[in-house]
Amino acid sequence: MSQVSNLDLIFLGPPGAGKGTQARKISAKYNIPQISTGDLMRASVLSGTPIGKKLKKYMSSGVLVPDELVLEILLDRLEESDCQYGFVLDGFPRTVPQAETLANALIKKKSPISAVISIEVPDEDITKRLTARRNCKCGASYHLEFLKPKVEGVCDYCGKKLFQRKDDTKEVIENRLCIYHKQTAPLIDFYQKQKNLYPVDGKKKIEMIFSEICDIINKLDSL
Ligand code: AP5
């Protein structure tokens, strides 16, 4: 396990780019929490609370959840004690107003974003990745071809049965991609202007991408 002081990372990229896959590995290596707004909100949907019912309506069709709802959930999570030395944000921010609110919250914390890792994968690869993704309730994720569990259909970590996410169907994936290009891709320009954008080629093998991201982080520490 490596330790880098105040490591506040954002993982940006289209649906299925590998944000979660890489964020989990970085979280384990640098001992900082992985915070996925998608996972947080899916947990809320499962709980069946009134807010969960509202979230389900947006998430099942692949449209973005309104900023005010996501921001409330995310800013609360950042207040938790495990975030004091850093975090990996996976799937947040997704709109310019979300990015601006986050920047203001971090100014108060006196801990600006260390780096925005932009994982680049062309649209034509995304459908293949997401229709063959399988998930576990414990947060682990697999791919039927590129990242197989040891036993078919069973999680390597907790032994539970794997499932397919409801938004990983061809039609919903197309909608998610369309929304990504309209509402989230402008963040590439936003962070490029702030000179903390680090693009990585998400078409490479999982371990190779991981090693490139670790190189970026290790160089940040020596700045
Ligand atoms: P969320 O859960 O964040 O989904 P997403 O951004 O669409 O991203 P994914 O989790 O689908 O993909 P990923 O990039 O993590 O890829 P993964 O590592 O799994 O959001 C879901 C919904 O919640 C949104 O549609 C929206 O409604 C709502 N939401 C969430 N955040 C929000 C926000 N901030 N604002 C508003 N609404 C929000 O990899 C994909 C597959 O590919 C896996 O099977 C994996 O094994 C495989 N894979 C990974 N890397 C590679 C590789 N290098 N080569 C081959 N295969 C690979």
Tab-separated table of N, CA, C and O in Angstrom, residues 27-80:
chain	number	residue	atom	x	y	z
A	27	SER	N	-7.867	3.012	-5.185
A	27	SER	CA	-8.329	3.115	-3.803
A	27	SER	C	-7.547	2.134	-2.913
A	27	SER	O	-7.081	2.491	-1.821
A	28	ALA	N	-7.373	0.906	-3.385
A	28	ALA	CA	-6.661	-0.109	-2.589
A	28	ALA	C	-5.177	0.238	-2.488
A	28	ALA	O	-4.577	0.121	-1.418
A	29	LYS	N	-4.577	0.707	-3.569
A	29	LYS	CA	-3.135	0.963	-3.549
A	29	LYS	C	-2.773	2.185	-2.684
A	29	LYS	O	-1.783	2.172	-1.966
A	30	TYR	N	-3.590	3.244	-2.775
A	30	TYR	CA	-3.235	4.490	-2.060
A	30	TYR	C	-4.041	4.686	-0.771
A	30	TYR	O	-3.945	5.738	-0.140
A	31	ASN	N	-4.870	3.685	-0.433
A	31	ASN	CA	-5.621	3.727	0.817
A	31	ASN	C	-6.501	4.974	0.954
A	31	ASN	O	-6.484	5.661	1.977
A	32	ILE	N	-7.219	5.271	-0.097
A	32	ILE	CA	-8.194	6.375	-0.077
A	32	ILE	C	-9.532	5.807	-0.575
A	32	ILE	O	-9.529	4.884	-1.381
A	33	PRO	N	-10.659	6.338	-0.077
A	33	PRO	CA	-11.939	5.734	-0.481
A	33	PRO	C	-12.298	6.009	-1.937
A	33	PRO	O	-12.019	7.099	-2.451
A	34	GLN	N	-12.909	5.015	-2.560
A	34	GLN	CA	-13.473	5.200	-3.898
A	34	GLN	C	-14.907	5.650	-3.694
A	34	GLN	O	-15.677	4.971	-3.000
A	35	ILE	N	-15.264	6.776	-4.260
A	35	ILE	CA	-16.629	7.273	-4.095
A	35	ILE	C	-17.308	7.314	-5.462
A	35	ILE	O	-16.964	8.143	-6.305
A	36	SER	N	-18.235	6.404	-5.664
A	36	SER	CA	-18.976	6.345	-6.931
A	36	SER	C	-20.380	6.863	-6.666
A	36	SER	O	-21.123	6.273	-5.877
A	37	THR	N	-20.731	7.978	-7.324
A	37	THR	CA	-22.092	8.505	-7.110
A	37	THR	C	-23.123	7.491	-7.623
A	37	THR	O	-24.197	7.358	-7.059
A	38	GLY	N	-22.758	6.745	-8.675
A	38	GLY	CA	-23.659	5.706	-9.184
A	38	GLY	C	-23.928	4.658	-8.104
A	38	GLY	O	-25.079	4.308	-7.832
A	39	ASP	N	-22.849	4.167	-7.444
A	39	ASP	CA	-23.019	3.147	-6.390
A	39	ASP	C	-23.823	3.698	-5.212
A	39	ASP	O	-24.693	3.018	-4.664
A	40	LEU	N	-23.505	4.942	-4.812
A	40	LEU	CA	-24.215	5.541	-3.664
A	40	LEU	C	-25.712	5.620	-3.963
A	40	LEU	O	-26.549	5.297	-3.119
A	41	MET	N	-26.019	6.020	-5.208
A	41	MET	CA	-27.440	6.202	-5.540
A	41	MET	C	-28.131	4.860	-5.779
A	41	MET	O	-29.305	4.718	-5.454
A	42	ARG	N	-27.382	3.858	-6.303
A	42	ARG	CA	-28.000	2.529	-6.456
A	42	ARG	C	-28.353	1.959	-5.078
A	42	ARG	O	-29.378	1.312	-4.909
A	43	ALA	N	-27.500	2.230	-4.074
A	43	ALA	CA	-27.792	1.749	-2.711
A	43	ALA	C	-29.078	2.411	-2.211
A	43	ALA	O	-29.919	1.775	-1.567
A	44	SER	N	-29.236	3.685	-2.542
A	44	SER	CA	-30.425	4.407	-2.113
A	44	SER	C	-31.678	3.853	-2.812
A	44	SER	O	-32.737	3.704	-2.195
A	45	VAL	N	-31.533	3.506	-4.096
A	45	VAL	CA	-32.658	2.911	-4.844
A	45	VAL	C	-33.072	1.598	-4.178
A	45	VAL	O	-34.252	1.341	-3.941
A	46	LEU	N	-32.077	0.767	-3.832
A	46	LEU	CA	-32.363	-0.543	-3.227
A	46	LEU	C	-33.075	-0.407	-1.884
A	46	LEU	O	-33.874	-1.254	-1.502
A	47	SER	N	-32.764	0.695	-1.171
A	47	SER	CA	-33.369	0.875	0.153
A	47	SER	C	-34.868	1.203	0.047
A	47	SER	O	-35.587	1.101	1.037
A	48	GLY	N	-35.294	1.611	-1.159
A	48	GLY	CA	-36.729	1.838	-1.386
A	48	GLY	C	-37.294	3.081	-0.708
A	48	GLY	O	-38.506	3.228	-0.600
A	49	THR	N	-36.423	3.988	-0.255
A	49	THR	CA	-36.886	5.221	0.400
A	49	THR	C	-37.509	6.150	-0.657
A	49	THR	O	-37.282	5.944	-1.866
A	50	PRO	N	-38.254	7.205	-0.232
A	50	PRO	CA	-38.833	8.118	-1.231
A	50	PRO	C	-37.759	8.700	-2.160
A	50	PRO	O	-37.959	8.778	-3.370
A	51	ILE	N	-36.592	9.059	-1.605
A	51	ILE	CA	-35.536	9.614	-2.466
A	51	ILE	C	-35.014	8.531	-3.438
A	51	ILE	O	-34.754	8.795	-4.616
A	52	GLY	N	-34.945	7.286	-2.951
A	52	GLY	CA	-34.511	6.168	-3.798
A	52	GLY	C	-35.458	5.979	-4.975
A	52	GLY	O	-35.040	5.708	-6.104
A	53	LYS	N	-36.755	6.128	-4.727
A	53	LYS	CA	-37.756	5.961	-5.803
A	53	LYS	C	-37.571	7.047	-6.863
A	53	LYS	O	-37.686	6.792	-8.055
A	54	LYS	N	-37.270	8.271	-6.390
A	54	LYS	CA	-37.031	9.380	-7.332
A	54	LYS	C	-35.811	9.079	-8.197
A	54	LYS	O	-35.813	9.262	-9.401
A	55	LEU	N	-34.734	8.611	-7.540
A	55	LEU	CA	-33.470	8.341	-8.253
A	55	LEU	C	-33.659	7.255	-9.312
A	55	LEU	O	-33.137	7.342	-10.422
A	56	LYS	N	-34.436	6.231	-8.957
A	56	LYS	CA	-34.637	5.079	-9.851
A	56	LYS	C	-35.185	5.523	-11.204
A	56	LYS	O	-34.761	5.030	-12.255
A	57	LYS	N	-36.106	6.483	-11.166
A	57	LYS	CA	-36.752	6.987	-12.384
A	57	LYS	C	-35.689	7.507	-13.363
A	57	LYS	O	-35.723	7.222	-14.544
A	58	TYR	N	-34.723	8.252	-12.865
A	58	TYR	CA	-33.673	8.810	-13.742
A	58	TYR	C	-32.691	7.718	-14.166
A	58	TYR	O	-32.368	7.574	-15.339
A	59	MET	N	-32.211	6.960	-13.192
A	59	MET	CA	-31.092	6.035	-13.453
A	59	MET	C	-31.476	4.906	-14.395
A	59	MET	O	-30.677	4.483	-15.217
A	60	SER	N	-32.713	4.419	-14.300
A	60	SER	CA	-33.072	3.276	-15.151
A	60	SER	C	-33.166	3.671	-16.615
A	60	SER	O	-33.018	2.832	-17.495
A	61	SER	N	-33.368	4.971	-16.889
A	61	SER	CA	-33.433	5.371	-18.303
A	61	SER	C	-32.096	5.935	-18.781
A	61	SER	O	-31.946	6.266	-19.949
A	62	GLY	N	-31.141	6.069	-17.869
A	62	GLY	CA	-29.796	6.516	-18.262
A	62	GLY	C	-29.621	8.021	-18.309
A	62	GLY	O	-28.590	8.510	-18.754
A	63	VAL	N	-30.643	8.786	-17.869
A	63	VAL	CA	-30.452	10.245	-17.840
A	63	VAL	C	-29.778	10.636	-16.519
A	63	VAL	O	-29.817	9.876	-15.543
A	64	LEU	N	-29.185	11.824	-16.492
A	64	LEU	CA	-28.501	12.251	-15.270
A	64	LEU	C	-29.516	12.602	-14.190
A	64	LEU	O	-30.585	13.152	-14.481
A	65	VAL	N	-29.150	12.304	-12.979
A	65	VAL	CA	-29.947	12.696	-11.819
A	65	VAL	C	-29.733	14.214	-11.641
A	65	VAL	O	-28.614	14.702	-11.841
A	66	PRO	N	-30.798	14.990	-11.314
A	66	PRO	CA	-30.616	16.446	-11.184
A	66	PRO	C	-29.479	16.804	-10.215
A	66	PRO	O	-29.296	16.149	-9.186
A	67	ASP	N	-28.745	17.862	-10.593
A	67	ASP	CA	-27.556	18.262	-9.826
A	67	ASP	C	-27.818	18.371	-8.321
A	67	ASP	O	-27.015	17.907	-7.510
A	68	GLU	N	-28.959	19.017	-7.942
A	68	GLU	CA	-29.159	19.264	-6.503
A	68	GLU	C	-29.240	17.965	-5.701
A	68	GLU	O	-28.740	17.894	-4.575
A	69	LEU	N	-29.828	16.918	-6.317
A	69	LEU	CA	-29.930	15.631	-5.598
A	69	LEU	C	-28.553	14.977	-5.450
A	69	LEU	O	-28.176	14.516	-4.370
A	70	VAL	N	-27.777	14.963	-6.560
A	70	VAL	CA	-26.451	14.312	-6.522
A	70	VAL	C	-25.523	15.068	-5.582
A	70	VAL	O	-24.767	14.459	-4.808
A	71	LEU	N	-25.586	16.398	-5.648
A	71	LEU	CA	-24.664	17.204	-4.837
A	71	LEU	C	-24.887	16.970	-3.350
A	71	LEU	O	-23.926	16.868	-2.583
A	72	GLU	N	-26.149	16.852	-2.969
A	72	GLU	CA	-26.436	16.634	-1.552
A	72	GLU	C	-25.791	15.315	-1.090
A	72	GLU	O	-25.113	15.267	-0.054
A	73	ILE	N	-25.963	14.285	-1.908
A	73	ILE	CA	-25.424	12.961	-1.549
A	73	ILE	C	-23.894	12.999	-1.504
A	73	ILE	O	-23.251	12.533	-0.574
A	74	LEU	N	-23.289	13.629	-2.518
A	74	LEU	CA	-21.824	13.630	-2.635
A	74	LEU	C	-21.166	14.481	-1.536
A	74	LEU	O	-20.211	14.042	-0.902
A	75	LEU	N	-21.710	15.687	-1.317
A	75	LEU	CA	-21.073	16.574	-0.330
A	75	LEU	C	-21.165	15.970	1.075
A	75	LEU	O	-20.223	16.073	1.864
A	76	ASP	N	-22.270	15.285	1.369
A	76	ASP	CA	-22.391	14.583	2.659
A	76	ASP	C	-21.305	13.512	2.778
A	76	ASP	O	-20.681	13.353	3.821
A	77	ARG	N	-21.096	12.785	1.692
A	77	ARG	CA	-20.110	11.680	1.726
A	77	ARG	C	-18.694	12.231	1.956
A	77	ARG	O	-17.885	11.625	2.671
A	78	LEU	N	-18.399	13.381	1.336
A	78	LEU	CA	-17.046	13.950	1.480
A	78	LEU	C	-16.748	14.421	2.899
A	78	LEU	O	-15.588	14.602	3.266
A	79	GLU	N	-17.817	14.626	3.685
A	79	GLU	CA	-17.637	15.052	5.086
A	79	GLU	C	-17.187	13.901	5.979
A	79	GLU	O	-16.767	14.111	7.109
A	80	GLU	N	-17.297	12.663	5.488
A	80	GLU	CA	-16.962	11.518	6.352
A	80	GLU	C	-15.455	11.442	6.597
A	80	GLU	O	-14.656	11.878	5.760
